[in-house]
mmCIF file of C-alpha atoms and ligand atoms in Angstrom:
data_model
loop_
_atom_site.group_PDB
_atom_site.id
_atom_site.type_symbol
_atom_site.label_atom_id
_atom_site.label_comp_id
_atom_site.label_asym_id
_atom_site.label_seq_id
_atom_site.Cartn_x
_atom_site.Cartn_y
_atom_site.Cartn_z
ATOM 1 C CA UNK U 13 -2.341 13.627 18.048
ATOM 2 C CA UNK U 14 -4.813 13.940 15.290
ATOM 3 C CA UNK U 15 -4.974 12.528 11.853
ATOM 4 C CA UNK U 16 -2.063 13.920 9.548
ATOM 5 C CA UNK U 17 -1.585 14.448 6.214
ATOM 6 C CA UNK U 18 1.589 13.266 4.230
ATOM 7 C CA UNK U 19 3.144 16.372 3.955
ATOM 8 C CA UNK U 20 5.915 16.071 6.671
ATOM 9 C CA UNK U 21 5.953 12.856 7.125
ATOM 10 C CA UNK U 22 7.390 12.249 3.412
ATOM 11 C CA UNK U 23 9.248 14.861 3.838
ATOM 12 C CA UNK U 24 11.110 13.382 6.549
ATOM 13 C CA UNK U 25 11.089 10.267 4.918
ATOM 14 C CA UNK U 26 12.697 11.392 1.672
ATOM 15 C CA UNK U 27 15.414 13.215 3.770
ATOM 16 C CA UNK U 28 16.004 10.190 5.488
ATOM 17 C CA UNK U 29 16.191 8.006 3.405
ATOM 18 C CA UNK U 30 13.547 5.674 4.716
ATOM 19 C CA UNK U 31 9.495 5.160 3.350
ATOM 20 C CA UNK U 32 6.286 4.857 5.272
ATOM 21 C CA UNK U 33 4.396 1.810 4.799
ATOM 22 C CA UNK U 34 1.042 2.538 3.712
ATOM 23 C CA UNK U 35 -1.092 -0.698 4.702
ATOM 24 C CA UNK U 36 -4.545 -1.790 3.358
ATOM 25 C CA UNK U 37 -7.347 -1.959 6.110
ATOM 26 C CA UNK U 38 -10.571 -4.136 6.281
ATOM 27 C CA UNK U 39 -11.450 -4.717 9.651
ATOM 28 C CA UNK U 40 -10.544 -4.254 13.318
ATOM 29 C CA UNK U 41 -8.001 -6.635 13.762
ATOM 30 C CA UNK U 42 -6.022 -5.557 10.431
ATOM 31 C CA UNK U 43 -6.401 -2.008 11.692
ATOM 32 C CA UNK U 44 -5.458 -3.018 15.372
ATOM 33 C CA UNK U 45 -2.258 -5.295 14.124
ATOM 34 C CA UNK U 46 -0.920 -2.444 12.280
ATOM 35 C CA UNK U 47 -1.249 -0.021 14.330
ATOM 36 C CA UNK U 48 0.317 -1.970 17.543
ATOM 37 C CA UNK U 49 3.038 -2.987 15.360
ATOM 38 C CA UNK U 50 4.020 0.714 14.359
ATOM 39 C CA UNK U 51 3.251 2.005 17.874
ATOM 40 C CA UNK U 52 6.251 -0.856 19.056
ATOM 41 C CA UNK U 53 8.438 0.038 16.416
ATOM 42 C CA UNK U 54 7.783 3.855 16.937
ATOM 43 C CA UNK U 55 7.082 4.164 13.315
ATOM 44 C CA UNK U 56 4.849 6.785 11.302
ATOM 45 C CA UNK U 57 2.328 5.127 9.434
ATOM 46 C CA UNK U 58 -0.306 4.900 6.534
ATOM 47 C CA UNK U 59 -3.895 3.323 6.559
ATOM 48 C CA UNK U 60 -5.562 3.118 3.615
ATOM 49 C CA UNK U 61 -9.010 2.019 2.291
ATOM 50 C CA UNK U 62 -9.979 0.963 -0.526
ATOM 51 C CA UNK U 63 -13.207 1.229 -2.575
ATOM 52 C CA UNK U 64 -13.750 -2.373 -1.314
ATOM 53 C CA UNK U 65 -12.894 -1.902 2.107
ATOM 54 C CA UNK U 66 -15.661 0.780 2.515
ATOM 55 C CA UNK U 67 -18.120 -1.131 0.840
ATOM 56 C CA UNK U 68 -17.186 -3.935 3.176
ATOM 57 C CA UNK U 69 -16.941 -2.294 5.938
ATOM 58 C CA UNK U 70 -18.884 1.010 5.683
ATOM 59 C CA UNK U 71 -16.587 4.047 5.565
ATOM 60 C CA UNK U 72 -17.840 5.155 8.545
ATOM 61 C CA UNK U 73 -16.646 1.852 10.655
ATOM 62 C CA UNK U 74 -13.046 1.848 8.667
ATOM 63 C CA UNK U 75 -12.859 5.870 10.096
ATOM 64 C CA UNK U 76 -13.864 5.213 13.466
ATOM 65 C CA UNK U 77 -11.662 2.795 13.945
ATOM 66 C CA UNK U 78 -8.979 4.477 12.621
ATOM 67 C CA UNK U 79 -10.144 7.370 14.823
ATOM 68 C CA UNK U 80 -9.715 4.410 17.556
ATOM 69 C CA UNK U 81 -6.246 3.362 16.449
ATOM 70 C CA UNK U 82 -5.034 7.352 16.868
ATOM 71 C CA UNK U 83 -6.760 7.527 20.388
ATOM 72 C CA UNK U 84 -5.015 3.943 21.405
ATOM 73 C CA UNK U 85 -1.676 4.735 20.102
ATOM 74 C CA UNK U 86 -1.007 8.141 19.817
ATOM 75 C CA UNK U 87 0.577 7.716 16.472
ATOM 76 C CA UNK U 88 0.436 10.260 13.605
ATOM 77 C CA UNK U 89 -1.549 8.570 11.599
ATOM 78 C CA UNK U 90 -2.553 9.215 7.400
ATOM 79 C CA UNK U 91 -6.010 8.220 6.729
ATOM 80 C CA UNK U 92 -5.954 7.758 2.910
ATOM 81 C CA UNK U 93 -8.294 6.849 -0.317
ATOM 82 C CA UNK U 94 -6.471 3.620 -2.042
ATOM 83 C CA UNK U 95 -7.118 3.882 -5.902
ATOM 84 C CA UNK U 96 -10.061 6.843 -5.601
ATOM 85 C CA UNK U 97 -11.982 6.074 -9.012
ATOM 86 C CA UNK U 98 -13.308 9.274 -9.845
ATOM 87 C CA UNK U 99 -13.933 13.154 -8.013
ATOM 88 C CA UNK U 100 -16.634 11.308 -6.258
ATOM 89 C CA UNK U 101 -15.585 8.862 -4.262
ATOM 90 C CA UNK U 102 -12.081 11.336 -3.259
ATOM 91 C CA UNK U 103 -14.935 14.201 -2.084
ATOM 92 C CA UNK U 104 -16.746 11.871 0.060
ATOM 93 C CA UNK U 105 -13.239 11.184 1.773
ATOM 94 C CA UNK U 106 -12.168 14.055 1.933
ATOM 95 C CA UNK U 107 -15.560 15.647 3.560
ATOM 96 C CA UNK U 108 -15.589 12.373 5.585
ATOM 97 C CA UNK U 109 -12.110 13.598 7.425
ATOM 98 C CA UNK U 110 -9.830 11.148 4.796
ATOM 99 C CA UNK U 111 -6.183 13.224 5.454
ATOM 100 C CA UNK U 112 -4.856 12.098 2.471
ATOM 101 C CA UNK U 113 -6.233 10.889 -1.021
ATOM 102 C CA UNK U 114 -5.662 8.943 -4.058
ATOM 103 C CA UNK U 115 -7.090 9.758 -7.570
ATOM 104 C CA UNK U 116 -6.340 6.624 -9.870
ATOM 105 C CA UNK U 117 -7.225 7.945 -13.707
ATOM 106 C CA UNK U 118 -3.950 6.202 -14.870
ATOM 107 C CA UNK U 119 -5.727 4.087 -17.069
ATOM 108 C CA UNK U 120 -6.887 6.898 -18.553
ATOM 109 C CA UNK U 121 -5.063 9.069 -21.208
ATOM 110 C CA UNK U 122 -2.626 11.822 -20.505
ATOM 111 C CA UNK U 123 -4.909 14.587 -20.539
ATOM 112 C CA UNK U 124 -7.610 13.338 -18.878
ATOM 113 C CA UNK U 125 -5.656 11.797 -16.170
ATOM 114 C CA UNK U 126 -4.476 15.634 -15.839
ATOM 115 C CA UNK U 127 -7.511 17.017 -15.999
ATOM 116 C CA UNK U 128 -9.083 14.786 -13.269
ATOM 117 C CA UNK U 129 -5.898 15.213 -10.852
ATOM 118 C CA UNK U 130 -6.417 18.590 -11.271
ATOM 119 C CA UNK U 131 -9.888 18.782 -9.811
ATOM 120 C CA UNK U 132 -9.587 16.653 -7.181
ATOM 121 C CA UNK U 133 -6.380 18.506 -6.132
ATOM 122 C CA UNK U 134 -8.389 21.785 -6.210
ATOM 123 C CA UNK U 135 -10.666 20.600 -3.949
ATOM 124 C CA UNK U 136 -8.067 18.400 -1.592
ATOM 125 C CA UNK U 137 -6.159 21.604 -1.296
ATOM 126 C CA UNK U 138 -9.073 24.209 -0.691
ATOM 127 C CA UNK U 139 -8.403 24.931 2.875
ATOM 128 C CA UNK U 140 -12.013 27.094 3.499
ATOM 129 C CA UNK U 141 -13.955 24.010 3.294
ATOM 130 C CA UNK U 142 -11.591 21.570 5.589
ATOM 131 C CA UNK U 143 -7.480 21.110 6.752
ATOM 132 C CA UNK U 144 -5.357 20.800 3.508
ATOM 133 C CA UNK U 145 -5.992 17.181 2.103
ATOM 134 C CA UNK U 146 -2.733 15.687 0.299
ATOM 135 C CA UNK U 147 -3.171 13.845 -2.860
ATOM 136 C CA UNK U 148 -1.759 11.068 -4.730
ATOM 137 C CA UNK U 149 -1.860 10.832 -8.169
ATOM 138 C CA UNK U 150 -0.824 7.746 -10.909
ATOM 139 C CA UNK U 151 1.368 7.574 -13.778
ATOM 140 C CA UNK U 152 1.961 4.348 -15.768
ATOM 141 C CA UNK U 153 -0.355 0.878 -15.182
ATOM 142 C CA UNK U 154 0.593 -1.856 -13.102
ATOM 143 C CA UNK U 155 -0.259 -5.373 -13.525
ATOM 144 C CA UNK U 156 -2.781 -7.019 -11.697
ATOM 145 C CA UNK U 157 -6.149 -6.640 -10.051
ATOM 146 C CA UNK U 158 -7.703 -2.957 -8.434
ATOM 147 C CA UNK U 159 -11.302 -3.221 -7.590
ATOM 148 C CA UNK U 160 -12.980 -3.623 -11.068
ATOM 149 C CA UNK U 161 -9.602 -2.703 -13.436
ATOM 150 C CA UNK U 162 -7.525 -5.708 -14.703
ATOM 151 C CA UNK U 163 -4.493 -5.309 -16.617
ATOM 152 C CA UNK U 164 -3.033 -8.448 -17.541
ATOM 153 C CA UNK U 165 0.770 -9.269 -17.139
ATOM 154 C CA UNK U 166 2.382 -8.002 -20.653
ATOM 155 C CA UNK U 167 -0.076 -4.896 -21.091
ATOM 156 C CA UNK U 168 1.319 -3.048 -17.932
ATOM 157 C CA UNK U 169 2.971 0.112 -19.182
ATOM 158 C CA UNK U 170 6.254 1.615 -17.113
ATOM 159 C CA UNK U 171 5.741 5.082 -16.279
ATOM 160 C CA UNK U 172 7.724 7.313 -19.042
ATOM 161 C CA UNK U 173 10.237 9.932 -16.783
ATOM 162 C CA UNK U 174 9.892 12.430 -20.276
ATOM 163 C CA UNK U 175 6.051 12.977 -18.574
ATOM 164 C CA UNK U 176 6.705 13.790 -14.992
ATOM 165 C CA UNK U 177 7.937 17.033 -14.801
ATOM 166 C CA UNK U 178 4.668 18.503 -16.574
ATOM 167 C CA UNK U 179 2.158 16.280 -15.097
ATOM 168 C CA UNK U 180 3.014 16.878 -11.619
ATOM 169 C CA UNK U 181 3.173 20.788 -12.635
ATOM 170 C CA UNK U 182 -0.129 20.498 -14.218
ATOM 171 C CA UNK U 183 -1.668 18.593 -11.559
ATOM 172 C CA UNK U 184 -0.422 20.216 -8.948
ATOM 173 C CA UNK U 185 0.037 16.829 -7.141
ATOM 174 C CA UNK U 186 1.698 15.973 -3.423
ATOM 175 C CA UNK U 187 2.918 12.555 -4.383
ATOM 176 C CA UNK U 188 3.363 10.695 -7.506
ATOM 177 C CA UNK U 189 2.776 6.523 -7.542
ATOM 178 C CA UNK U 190 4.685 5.087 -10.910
ATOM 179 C CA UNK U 191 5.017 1.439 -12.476
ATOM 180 C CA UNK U 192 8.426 0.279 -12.422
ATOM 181 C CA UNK U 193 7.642 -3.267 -12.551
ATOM 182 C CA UNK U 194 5.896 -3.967 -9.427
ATOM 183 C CA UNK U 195 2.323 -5.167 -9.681
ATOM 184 C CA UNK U 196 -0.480 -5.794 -7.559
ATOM 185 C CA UNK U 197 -1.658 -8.933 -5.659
ATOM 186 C CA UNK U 198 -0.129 -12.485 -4.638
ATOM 187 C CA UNK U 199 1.191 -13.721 -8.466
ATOM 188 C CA UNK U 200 2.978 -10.670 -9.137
ATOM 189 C CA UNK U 201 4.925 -12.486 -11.938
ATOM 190 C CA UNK U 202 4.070 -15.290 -14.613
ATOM 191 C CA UNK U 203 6.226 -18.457 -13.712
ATOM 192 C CA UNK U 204 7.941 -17.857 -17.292
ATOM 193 C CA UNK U 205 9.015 -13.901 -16.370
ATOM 194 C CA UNK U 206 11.358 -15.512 -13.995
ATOM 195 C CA UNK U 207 13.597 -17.841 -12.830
ATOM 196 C CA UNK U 208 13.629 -20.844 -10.293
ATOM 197 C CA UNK U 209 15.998 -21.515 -7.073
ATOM 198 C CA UNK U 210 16.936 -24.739 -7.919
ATOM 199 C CA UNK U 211 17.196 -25.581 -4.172
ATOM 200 C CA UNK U 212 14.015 -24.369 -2.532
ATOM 201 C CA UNK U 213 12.182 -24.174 -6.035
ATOM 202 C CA UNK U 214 11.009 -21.026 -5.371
ATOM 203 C CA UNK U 215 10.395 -18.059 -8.088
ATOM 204 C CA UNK U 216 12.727 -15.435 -8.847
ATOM 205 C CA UNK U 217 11.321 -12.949 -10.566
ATOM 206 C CA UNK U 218 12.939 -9.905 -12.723
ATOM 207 C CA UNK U 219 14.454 -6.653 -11.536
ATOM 208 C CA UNK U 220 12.409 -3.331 -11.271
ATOM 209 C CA UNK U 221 13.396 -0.724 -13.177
ATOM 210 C CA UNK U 222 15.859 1.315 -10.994
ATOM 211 C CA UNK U 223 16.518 3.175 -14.176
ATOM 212 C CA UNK U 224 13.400 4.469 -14.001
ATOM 213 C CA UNK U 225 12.720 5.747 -10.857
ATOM 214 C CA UNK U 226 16.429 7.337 -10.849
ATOM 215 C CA UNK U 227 15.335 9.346 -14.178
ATOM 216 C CA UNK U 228 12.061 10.443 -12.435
ATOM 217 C CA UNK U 229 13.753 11.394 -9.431
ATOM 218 C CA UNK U 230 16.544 13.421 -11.416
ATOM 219 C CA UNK U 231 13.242 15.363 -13.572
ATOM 220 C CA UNK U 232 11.380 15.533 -9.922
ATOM 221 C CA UNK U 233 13.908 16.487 -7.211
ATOM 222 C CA UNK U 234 12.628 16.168 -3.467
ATOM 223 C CA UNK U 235 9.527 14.859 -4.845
ATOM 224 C CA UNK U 236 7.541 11.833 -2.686
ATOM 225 C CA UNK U 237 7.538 8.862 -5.283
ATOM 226 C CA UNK U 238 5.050 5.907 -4.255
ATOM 227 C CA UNK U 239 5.263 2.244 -5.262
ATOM 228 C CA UNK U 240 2.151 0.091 -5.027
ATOM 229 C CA UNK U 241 2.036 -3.554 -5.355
ATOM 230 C CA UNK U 242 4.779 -3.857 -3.236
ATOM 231 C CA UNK U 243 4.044 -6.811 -0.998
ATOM 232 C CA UNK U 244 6.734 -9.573 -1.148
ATOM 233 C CA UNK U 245 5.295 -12.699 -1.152
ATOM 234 C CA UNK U 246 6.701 -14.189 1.991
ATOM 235 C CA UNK U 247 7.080 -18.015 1.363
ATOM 236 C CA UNK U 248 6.763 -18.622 4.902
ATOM 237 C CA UNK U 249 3.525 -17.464 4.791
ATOM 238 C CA UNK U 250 2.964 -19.479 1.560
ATOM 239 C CA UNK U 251 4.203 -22.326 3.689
ATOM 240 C CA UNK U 252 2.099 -22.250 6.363
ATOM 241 C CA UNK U 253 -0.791 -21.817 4.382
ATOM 242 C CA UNK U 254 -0.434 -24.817 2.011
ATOM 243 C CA UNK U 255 0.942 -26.729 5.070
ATOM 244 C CA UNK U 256 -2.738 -26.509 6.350
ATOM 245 C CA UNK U 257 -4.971 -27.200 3.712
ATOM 246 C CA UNK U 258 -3.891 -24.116 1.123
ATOM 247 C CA UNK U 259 -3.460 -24.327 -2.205
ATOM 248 C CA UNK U 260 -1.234 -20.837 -3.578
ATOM 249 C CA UNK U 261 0.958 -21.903 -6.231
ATOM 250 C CA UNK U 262 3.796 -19.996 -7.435
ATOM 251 C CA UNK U 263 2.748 -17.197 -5.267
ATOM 252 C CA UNK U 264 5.659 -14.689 -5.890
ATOM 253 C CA UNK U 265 6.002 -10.966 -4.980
ATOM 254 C CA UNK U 266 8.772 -8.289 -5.165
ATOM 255 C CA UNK U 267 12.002 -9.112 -3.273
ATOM 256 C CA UNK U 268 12.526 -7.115 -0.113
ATOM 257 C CA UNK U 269 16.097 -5.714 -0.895
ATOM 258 C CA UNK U 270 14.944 -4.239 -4.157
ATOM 259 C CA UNK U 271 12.058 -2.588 -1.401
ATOM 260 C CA UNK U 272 14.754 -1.249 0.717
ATOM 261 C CA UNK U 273 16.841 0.388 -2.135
ATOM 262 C CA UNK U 274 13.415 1.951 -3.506
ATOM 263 C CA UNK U 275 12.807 3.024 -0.077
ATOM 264 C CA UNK U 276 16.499 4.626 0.125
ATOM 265 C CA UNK U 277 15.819 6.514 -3.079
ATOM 266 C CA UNK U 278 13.158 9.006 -3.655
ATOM 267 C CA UNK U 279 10.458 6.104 -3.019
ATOM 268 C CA UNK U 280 8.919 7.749 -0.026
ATOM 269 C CA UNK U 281 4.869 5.652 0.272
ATOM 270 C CA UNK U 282 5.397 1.582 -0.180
ATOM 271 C CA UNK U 283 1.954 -0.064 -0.410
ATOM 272 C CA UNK U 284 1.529 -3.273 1.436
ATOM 273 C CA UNK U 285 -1.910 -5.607 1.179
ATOM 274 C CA UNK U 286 -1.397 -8.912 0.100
ATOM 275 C CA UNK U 287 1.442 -9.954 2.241
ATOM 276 C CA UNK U 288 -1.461 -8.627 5.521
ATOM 277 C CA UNK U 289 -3.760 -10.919 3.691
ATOM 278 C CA UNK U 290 -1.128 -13.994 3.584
ATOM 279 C CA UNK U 291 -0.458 -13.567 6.907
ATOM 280 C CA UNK U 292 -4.194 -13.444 8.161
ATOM 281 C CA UNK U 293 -4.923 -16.392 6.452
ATOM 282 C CA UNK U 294 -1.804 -18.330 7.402
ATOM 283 C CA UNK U 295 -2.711 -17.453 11.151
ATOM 284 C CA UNK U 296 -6.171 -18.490 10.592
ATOM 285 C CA UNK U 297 -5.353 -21.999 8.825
ATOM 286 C CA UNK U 298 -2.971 -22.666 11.238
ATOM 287 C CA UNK U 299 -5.326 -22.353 14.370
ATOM 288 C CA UNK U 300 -8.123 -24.164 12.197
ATOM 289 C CA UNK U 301 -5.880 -27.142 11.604
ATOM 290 C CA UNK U 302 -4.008 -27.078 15.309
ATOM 291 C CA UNK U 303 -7.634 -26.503 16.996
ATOM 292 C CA UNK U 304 -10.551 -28.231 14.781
ATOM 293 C CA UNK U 305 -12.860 -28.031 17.911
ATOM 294 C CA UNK U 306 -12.490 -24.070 17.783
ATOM 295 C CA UNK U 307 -15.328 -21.859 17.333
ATOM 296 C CA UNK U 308 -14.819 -18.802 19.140
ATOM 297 C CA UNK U 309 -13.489 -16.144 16.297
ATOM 298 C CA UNK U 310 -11.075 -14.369 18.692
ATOM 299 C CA UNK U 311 -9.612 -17.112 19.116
ATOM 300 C CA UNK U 312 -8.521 -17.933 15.534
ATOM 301 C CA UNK U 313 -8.768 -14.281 14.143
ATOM 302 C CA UNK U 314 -6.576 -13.368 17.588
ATOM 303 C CA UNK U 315 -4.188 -15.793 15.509
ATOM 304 C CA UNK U 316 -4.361 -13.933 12.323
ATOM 305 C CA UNK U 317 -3.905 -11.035 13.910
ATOM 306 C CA UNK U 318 -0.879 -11.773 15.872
ATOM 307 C CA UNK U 319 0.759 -12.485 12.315
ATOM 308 C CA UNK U 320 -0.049 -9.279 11.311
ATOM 309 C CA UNK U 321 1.406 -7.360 13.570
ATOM 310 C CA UNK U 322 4.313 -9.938 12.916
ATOM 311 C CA UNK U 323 4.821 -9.007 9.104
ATOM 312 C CA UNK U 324 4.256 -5.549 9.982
ATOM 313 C CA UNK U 325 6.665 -4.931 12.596
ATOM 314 C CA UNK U 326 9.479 -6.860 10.006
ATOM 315 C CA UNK U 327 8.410 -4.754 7.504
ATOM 316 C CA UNK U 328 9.184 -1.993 9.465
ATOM 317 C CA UNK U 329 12.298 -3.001 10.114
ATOM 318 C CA UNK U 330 14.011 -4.660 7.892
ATOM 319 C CA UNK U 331 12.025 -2.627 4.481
ATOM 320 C CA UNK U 332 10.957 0.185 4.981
ATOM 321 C CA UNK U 333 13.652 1.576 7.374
ATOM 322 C CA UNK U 334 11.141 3.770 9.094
ATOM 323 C CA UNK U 335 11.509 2.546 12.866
ATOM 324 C CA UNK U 336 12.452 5.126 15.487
ATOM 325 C CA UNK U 337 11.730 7.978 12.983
ATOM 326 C CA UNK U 338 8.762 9.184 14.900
HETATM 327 O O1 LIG Q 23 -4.531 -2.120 -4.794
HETATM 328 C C1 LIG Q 23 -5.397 -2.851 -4.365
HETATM 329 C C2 LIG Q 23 -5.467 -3.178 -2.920
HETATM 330 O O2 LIG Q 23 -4.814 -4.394 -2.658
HETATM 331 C C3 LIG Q 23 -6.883 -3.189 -2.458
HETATM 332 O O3 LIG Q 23 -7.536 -4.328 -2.884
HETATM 333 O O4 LIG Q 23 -9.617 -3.436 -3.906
HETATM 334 O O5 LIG Q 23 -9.469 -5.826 -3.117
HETATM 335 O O6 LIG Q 23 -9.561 -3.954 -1.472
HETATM 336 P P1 LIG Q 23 -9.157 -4.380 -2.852
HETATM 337 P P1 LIG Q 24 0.050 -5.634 -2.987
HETATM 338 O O1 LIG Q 24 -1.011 -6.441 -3.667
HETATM 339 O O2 LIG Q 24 1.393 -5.921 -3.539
HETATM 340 O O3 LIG Q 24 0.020 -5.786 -1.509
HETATM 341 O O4 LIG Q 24 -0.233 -4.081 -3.326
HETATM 342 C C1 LIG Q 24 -1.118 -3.322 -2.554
HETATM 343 C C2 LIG Q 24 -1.394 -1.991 -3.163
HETATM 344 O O5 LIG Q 24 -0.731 -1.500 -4.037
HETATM 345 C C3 LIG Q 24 -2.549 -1.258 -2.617
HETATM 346 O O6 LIG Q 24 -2.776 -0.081 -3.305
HETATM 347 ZN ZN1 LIG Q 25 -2.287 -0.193 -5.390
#
């Protein structure tokens, strides 16, 4: 089984009702906990790199590996651009073998966000040069940190439904991400945008806007939606780590049932870092703390990774609703 593109795969997924996690990938293990985790779960699934990721770990590695993962498991798996910046960068994937790319200009205006969509879709979908590339394009900002863009909590803007109908026929787009509220990285929410359990003292933050996403879906029928900063936050994770010398404080992400019901609805790509990154480090504090005379990295990354696969495997399940749809 080679690389795919998302084509059927959302298609599938939108049918049924289910999304395909689309997980951020660094290194070996991250790519190898994933990928075991779907493979057990018999789950299609999406790796994506960012702009950091290849300049951390040389596009060429990230591929290869990936290349490794399809060999291993003999998953269909999406190789995909997280947050391409500009034609450039989406190019190199795509000539690089990428199956699937994102062009971010969302913090750009209307036209020019159209405008660049456009071109990189041209070339994505120009089958004389390579196989049909699918793209994913952005409407709306979402809080938090990608790469080099910041957008502070409070300047995020919501996606407005009155656009989608003429950007995506403008753009000629496969897949459309949109900002409903969810943001990116481990402090999704400000302590004061939510409330606290008064038992566990843990943050609750505020509802995404359903309303939203059911208005784009009504303008957009059949049409892949994509949520990113969709990692939850899991406060065991948060436990473990400031059980063992951490220090994340009012770490909070979006809560998994409002994940599922996204995932029921048109929401067909949820994007998953953060809560790979908790997890990692929780493994890795853990053995640290239980083992100080440790010094063999297979040993404590083998930790990390096992709680990879771990969060993966529940996300699966339990989120994402895409096990046994293979
Ligand atoms: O959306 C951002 C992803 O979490 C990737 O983060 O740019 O630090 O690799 P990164
Ligand atoms: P999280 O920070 O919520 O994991 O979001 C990841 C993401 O959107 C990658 O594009
Ligand atoms: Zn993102």
């Amino acid at each position: 089984m080679p690389l795919v593109n998302t084509i059927e795969l959302f298609k599938k997924a939108y049918e049924g009702g289910y999304a395909i996690g689309a997980f951020n990938c660094n290194n070996m293990e991250i790519v190898q906990a994933i990928t075991e985790a779907a493979k057990e779960c018999n789950s299609p699934v999406i790796l994506q790199v960012s702009a950091g990721a290849r300049k951390y770990a040389k596009a060429c590695y990230l591929k290869h590996m990936v290349e490794a993962a399809v060999e291993d498991t003999g998953l269909p798996i999406v190789l995909h651009l997280d947050h391409g910046a500009d034609f450039e960068i989406c190019k190199d994937c795509i000539d690089g073998g990428f199956t699937s790319v994102m062009i971010d200009a969302s913090s750009k205006s209307f036209e020019e966000n159209i405008a660049l969509t456009r071109k990189v879709v041209e070339y994505a979908h120009d089958t004389s040069k390579h196989p049909y590339v699918t793209v994913e394009a952005e409407l709306g900002t979402l809080a938090g940190i990608e790469d080099d863009v910041k957008v502070e909590h409070g300047a995020e803007s919501y996606t407005r439904p009155e656009d989608v109908e003429e950007f995506v026929k403008r753009t000629g787009c496969d897949s459309l991400a949109i900002a409903i509220g969810t943001s990116h990285g481990a402090y999704k929410f400000k302590p004061q945008q939510c409330t606290r359990d008064p038992k566990t003292g843990v943050l609750l933050p505020p509802p995404l806007r359903f309303d939203i996403l059911e208005e784009v879906s009504k303008r957009l029928p059949g049409f892949p939606i994509v949520l990113h900063g969709s990692s939850s936050v899991n406060q065991e994770y948060v436990k473990i780590i400031n059980a063992h010398g951490g220090k994340l404080v009012d770490a909070v992400g979006v809560p998994e049932e409002q994940l599922r019901k996204a995932a029921s609805m048109a929401v067909c790509k949820i994007n998953i870092d953060s809560d790979l990154r908790l997890a990692l480090t929780a493994g890795i504090r853990e053995h640290f703390d239980e083992h100080p005379d440790h010094f063999d990295p297979r040993q404590y990354i083998g930790d990390g990774r096992k709680y990879v696969k771990d969060i993966v495997k529940h996300k699966i399940q339990t989120v994402l609703g895409s096990e046994n749809k293979l």
